[in-house]
Amino acid sequence: MNISRILIITLIFITGLANAQSEIIGKWKTIDDNTGEAKSIVVIYKKGSKIYGKIDRILKESDRDKLCKECEGEDYNKPIEGMVILKGLQKDGNEYEDGTIMDPENGKVYKCKIWVDEDDPNVLNVRGYIAFLFRTQKWIKA
């Protein structure tokens, strides 16, 4: 195998890895489980080797100034808009896991994993779970 062929294969491999990660980086629209309506825009970003997500914008204007009354610790009584709700996710194959997600409506923190939907790259599956109980939301690329 000549050197140019090895270089091309290496570039394709590196580009594929970068694209897999960049697929989740960006803005995602969260959907309310009860109403099916768009609720907020979450920005997913990389910090070091881990993935985080913060609420960039609450879409319902009357809720934009809400404080997290149910949160604990440093998030208690802080504005929900601008709050980091996804923390510490690490890449494992096509998924990002071993992180947490916080539900600002009840202040509870759950283990979390996220992955881009195989059938639609504009859908991000976000799963929060405790032991074997879980709930998966579908966020839409904003």
PDB file of C-alpha atoms in Angstrom:
ATOM      1  CA  MET A   1       0.000   0.000   0.000  1.00  0.00           C
ATOM      2  CA  ASN A   2       1.526   3.318  -0.979  1.00  0.00           C
ATOM      3  CA  ILE A   3       1.800   6.326   1.311  1.00  0.00           C
ATOM      4  CA  SER A   4      -0.851   8.413  -0.495  1.00  0.00           C
ATOM      5  CA  ARG A   5      -3.410   5.650  -0.062  1.00  0.00           C
ATOM      6  CA  ILE A   6      -2.655   5.419   3.674  1.00  0.00           C
ATOM      7  CA  LEU A   7      -3.018   9.195   3.965  1.00  0.00           C
ATOM      8  CA  ILE A   8      -6.388   9.172   2.206  1.00  0.00           C
ATOM      9  CA  ILE A   9      -7.708   6.365   4.416  1.00  0.00           C
ATOM     10  CA  THR A  10      -6.470   8.165   7.538  1.00  0.00           C
ATOM     11  CA  LEU A  11      -8.138  11.433   6.470  1.00  0.00           C
ATOM     12  CA  ILE A  12     -11.433   9.679   5.768  1.00  0.00           C
ATOM     13  CA  PHE A  13     -11.318   8.011   9.197  1.00  0.00           C
ATOM     14  CA  ILE A  14     -10.498  11.260  11.032  1.00  0.00           C
ATOM     15  CA  THR A  15     -13.178  13.171   9.117  1.00  0.00           C
ATOM     16  CA  GLY A  16     -15.741  10.495  10.001  1.00  0.00           C
ATOM     17  CA  LEU A  17     -14.908  10.789  13.705  1.00  0.00           C
ATOM     18  CA  ALA A  18     -15.106  14.582  13.592  1.00  0.00           C
ATOM     19  CA  ASN A  19     -18.462  14.470  11.777  1.00  0.00           C
ATOM     20  CA  ALA A  20     -19.944  12.037  14.302  1.00  0.00           C
ATOM     21  CA  GLN A  21     -19.107  14.425  17.122  1.00  0.00           C
ATOM     22  CA  SER A  22     -20.089  17.567  15.238  1.00  0.00           C
ATOM     23  CA  GLU A  23     -23.525  16.059  14.561  1.00  0.00           C
ATOM     24  CA  ILE A  24     -24.539  16.648  18.177  1.00  0.00           C
ATOM     25  CA  ILE A  25     -22.779  19.987  18.641  1.00  0.00           C
ATOM     26  CA  GLY A  26     -25.135  22.909  18.074  1.00  0.00           C
ATOM     27  CA  LYS A  27     -28.670  24.024  18.848  1.00  0.00           C
ATOM     28  CA  TRP A  28     -31.523  21.599  19.522  1.00  0.00           C
ATOM     29  CA  LYS A  29     -35.206  22.309  20.095  1.00  0.00           C
ATOM     30  CA  THR A  30     -36.671  20.497  23.102  1.00  0.00           C
ATOM     31  CA  ILE A  31     -40.242  19.234  22.845  1.00  0.00           C
ATOM     32  CA  ASP A  32     -42.748  19.204  25.715  1.00  0.00           C
ATOM     33  CA  ASP A  33     -43.787  15.610  26.493  1.00  0.00           C
ATOM     34  CA  ASN A  34     -47.380  16.603  27.288  1.00  0.00           C
ATOM     35  CA  THR A  35     -48.198  19.158  24.590  1.00  0.00           C
ATOM     36  CA  GLY A  36     -45.804  18.149  21.805  1.00  0.00           C
ATOM     37  CA  GLU A  37     -44.878  21.819  21.416  1.00  0.00           C
ATOM     38  CA  ALA A  38     -41.351  23.210  21.212  1.00  0.00           C
ATOM     39  CA  LYS A  39     -40.271  24.308  24.671  1.00  0.00           C
ATOM     40  CA  SER A  40     -36.698  25.592  24.549  1.00  0.00           C
ATOM     41  CA  ILE A  41     -33.469  25.733  22.588  1.00  0.00           C
ATOM     42  CA  VAL A  42     -30.533  23.864  24.131  1.00  0.00           C
ATOM     43  CA  VAL A  43     -26.995  24.501  22.919  1.00  0.00           C
ATOM     44  CA  ILE A  44     -24.800  21.406  23.058  1.00  0.00           C
ATOM     45  CA  TYR A  45     -21.088  22.121  23.201  1.00  0.00           C
ATOM     46  CA  LYS A  46     -17.769  20.464  23.928  1.00  0.00           C
ATOM     47  CA  LYS A  47     -15.668  21.486  26.930  1.00  0.00           C
ATOM     48  CA  GLY A  48     -12.402  19.583  27.156  1.00  0.00           C
ATOM     49  CA  SER A  49     -13.209  16.015  26.217  1.00  0.00           C
ATOM     50  CA  LYS A  50     -16.806  16.115  27.508  1.00  0.00           C
ATOM     51  CA  ILE A  51     -20.147  17.299  26.165  1.00  0.00           C
ATOM     52  CA  TYR A  52     -22.448  19.778  27.922  1.00  0.00           C
ATOM     53  CA  GLY A  53     -25.756  21.427  27.113  1.00  0.00           C
ATOM     54  CA  LYS A  54     -27.329  24.639  28.354  1.00  0.00           C
ATOM     55  CA  ILE A  55     -30.736  26.164  27.890  1.00  0.00           C
ATOM     56  CA  ASP A  56     -30.063  28.980  25.457  1.00  0.00           C
ATOM     57  CA  ARG A  57     -33.635  30.168  25.087  1.00  0.00           C
ATOM     58  CA  ILE A  58     -37.022  29.374  26.608  1.00  0.00           C
ATOM     59  CA  LEU A  59     -39.527  29.763  23.785  1.00  0.00           C
ATOM     60  CA  LYS A  60     -42.585  30.708  25.845  1.00  0.00           C
ATOM     61  CA  GLU A  61     -41.964  34.352  26.654  1.00  0.00           C
ATOM     62  CA  SER A  62     -43.844  34.261  29.968  1.00  0.00           C
ATOM     63  CA  ASP A  63     -41.490  31.502  31.224  1.00  0.00           C
ATOM     64  CA  ARG A  64     -38.197  33.187  30.312  1.00  0.00           C
ATOM     65  CA  ASP A  65     -37.627  34.703  33.744  1.00  0.00           C
ATOM     66  CA  LYS A  66     -38.481  31.534  35.698  1.00  0.00           C
ATOM     67  CA  LEU A  67     -36.108  30.517  38.463  1.00  0.00           C
ATOM     68  CA  CYS A  68     -35.257  26.937  39.356  1.00  0.00           C
ATOM     69  CA  LYS A  69     -37.022  26.724  42.726  1.00  0.00           C
ATOM     70  CA  GLU A  70     -36.728  22.909  42.828  1.00  0.00           C
ATOM     71  CA  CYS A  71     -33.000  22.767  42.025  1.00  0.00           C
ATOM     72  CA  GLU A  72     -30.397  22.026  44.660  1.00  0.00           C
ATOM     73  CA  GLY A  73     -26.923  23.400  45.244  1.00  0.00           C
ATOM     74  CA  GLU A  74     -25.547  26.115  42.982  1.00  0.00           C
ATOM     75  CA  ASP A  75     -28.555  25.948  40.624  1.00  0.00           C
ATOM     76  CA  TYR A  76     -31.114  26.722  43.357  1.00  0.00           C
ATOM     77  CA  ASN A  77     -33.119  29.856  42.559  1.00  0.00           C
ATOM     78  CA  LYS A  78     -31.059  30.571  39.432  1.00  0.00           C
ATOM     79  CA  PRO A  79     -32.623  31.496  36.072  1.00  0.00           C
ATOM     80  CA  ILE A  80     -33.536  28.403  34.049  1.00  0.00           C
ATOM     81  CA  GLU A  81     -32.675  30.210  30.824  1.00  0.00           C
ATOM     82  CA  GLY A  82     -28.885  29.929  30.596  1.00  0.00           C
ATOM     83  CA  MET A  83     -28.683  26.930  32.950  1.00  0.00           C
ATOM     84  CA  VAL A  84     -26.414  23.983  32.090  1.00  0.00           C
ATOM     85  CA  ILE A  85     -28.654  20.904  32.172  1.00  0.00           C
ATOM     86  CA  LEU A  86     -26.486  18.313  30.369  1.00  0.00           C
ATOM     87  CA  LYS A  87     -23.161  17.623  32.052  1.00  0.00           C
ATOM     88  CA  GLY A  88     -20.125  15.457  31.520  1.00  0.00           C
ATOM     89  CA  LEU A  89     -21.195  13.229  28.623  1.00  0.00           C
ATOM     90  CA  GLN A  90     -18.423  11.160  27.045  1.00  0.00           C
ATOM     91  CA  LYS A  91     -18.305   9.563  23.616  1.00  0.00           C
ATOM     92  CA  ASP A  92     -18.780   5.798  23.469  1.00  0.00           C
ATOM     93  CA  GLY A  93     -19.252   4.604  19.897  1.00  0.00           C
ATOM     94  CA  ASN A  94     -22.210   6.486  18.399  1.00  0.00           C
ATOM     95  CA  GLU A  95     -23.519   7.534  21.818  1.00  0.00           C
ATOM     96  CA  TYR A  96     -22.506   9.996  24.495  1.00  0.00           C
ATOM     97  CA  GLU A  97     -23.031   8.657  28.000  1.00  0.00           C
ATOM     98  CA  ASP A  98     -21.834   8.638  31.616  1.00  0.00           C
ATOM     99  CA  GLY A  99     -23.176  12.147  32.107  1.00  0.00           C
ATOM    100  CA  THR A 100     -26.214  13.674  33.765  1.00  0.00           C
ATOM    101  CA  ILE A 101     -29.288  15.635  32.794  1.00  0.00           C
ATOM    102  CA  MET A 102     -31.203  17.887  35.155  1.00  0.00           C
ATOM    103  CA  ASP A 103     -34.923  18.524  34.779  1.00  0.00           C
ATOM    104  CA  PRO A 104     -35.391  22.177  35.814  1.00  0.00           C
ATOM    105  CA  GLU A 105     -39.109  21.640  36.393  1.00  0.00           C
ATOM    106  CA  ASN A 106     -38.492  19.332  39.350  1.00  0.00           C
ATOM    107  CA  GLY A 107     -34.776  19.830  40.030  1.00  0.00           C
ATOM    108  CA  LYS A 108     -34.038  16.117  39.726  1.00  0.00           C
ATOM    109  CA  VAL A 109     -30.777  14.897  38.209  1.00  0.00           C
ATOM    110  CA  TYR A 110     -30.698  11.704  36.160  1.00  0.00           C
ATOM    111  CA  LYS A 111     -28.001   9.665  34.474  1.00  0.00           C
ATOM    112  CA  CYS A 112     -28.064  10.465  30.790  1.00  0.00           C
ATOM    113  CA  LYS A 113     -27.040   9.366  27.347  1.00  0.00           C
ATOM    114  CA  ILE A 114     -27.665  10.971  23.980  1.00  0.00           C
ATOM    115  CA  TRP A 115     -27.333   9.869  20.373  1.00  0.00           C
ATOM    116  CA  VAL A 116     -28.290  11.081  16.929  1.00  0.00           C
ATOM    117  CA  ASP A 117     -31.204   9.101  15.516  1.00  0.00           C
ATOM    118  CA  GLU A 118     -30.063   6.535  12.940  1.00  0.00           C
ATOM    119  CA  ASP A 119     -33.021   7.263  10.656  1.00  0.00           C
ATOM    120  CA  ASP A 120     -33.003  11.058  10.935  1.00  0.00           C
ATOM    121  CA  PRO A 121     -29.820  13.056  11.666  1.00  0.00           C
ATOM    122  CA  ASN A 122     -32.014  16.034  12.619  1.00  0.00           C
ATOM    123  CA  VAL A 123     -33.280  14.154  15.691  1.00  0.00           C
ATOM    124  CA  LEU A 124     -31.311  13.782  18.915  1.00  0.00           C
ATOM    125  CA  ASN A 125     -32.435  11.062  21.319  1.00  0.00           C
ATOM    126  CA  VAL A 126     -31.973  12.190  24.924  1.00  0.00           C
ATOM    127  CA  ARG A 127     -32.432   9.498  27.554  1.00  0.00           C
ATOM    128  CA  GLY A 128     -32.586  10.146  31.287  1.00  0.00           C
ATOM    129  CA  TYR A 129     -32.654   7.141  33.569  1.00  0.00           C
ATOM    130  CA  ILE A 130     -32.472   5.733  37.077  1.00  0.00           C
ATOM    131  CA  ALA A 131     -31.463   2.059  37.204  1.00  0.00           C
ATOM    132  CA  PHE A 132     -33.661   0.293  34.619  1.00  0.00           C
ATOM    133  CA  LEU A 133     -36.338   3.024  34.449  1.00  0.00           C
ATOM    134  CA  PHE A 134     -35.864   5.554  31.663  1.00  0.00           C
ATOM    135  CA  ARG A 135     -37.539   8.159  29.502  1.00  0.00           C
ATOM    136  CA  THR A 136     -36.326   9.184  26.060  1.00  0.00           C
ATOM    137  CA  GLN A 137     -37.102  12.529  24.481  1.00  0.00           C
ATOM    138  CA  LYS A 138     -36.535  13.479  20.869  1.00  0.00           C
ATOM    139  CA  TRP A 139     -34.966  16.884  20.343  1.00  0.00           C
ATOM    140  CA  ILE A 140     -35.063  18.477  16.887  1.00  0.00           C
ATOM    141  CA  LYS A 141     -32.118  20.244  15.235  1.00  0.00           C
ATOM    142  CA  ALA A 142     -32.785  23.990  15.527  1.00  0.00           C
TER     143      ALA A 142
END
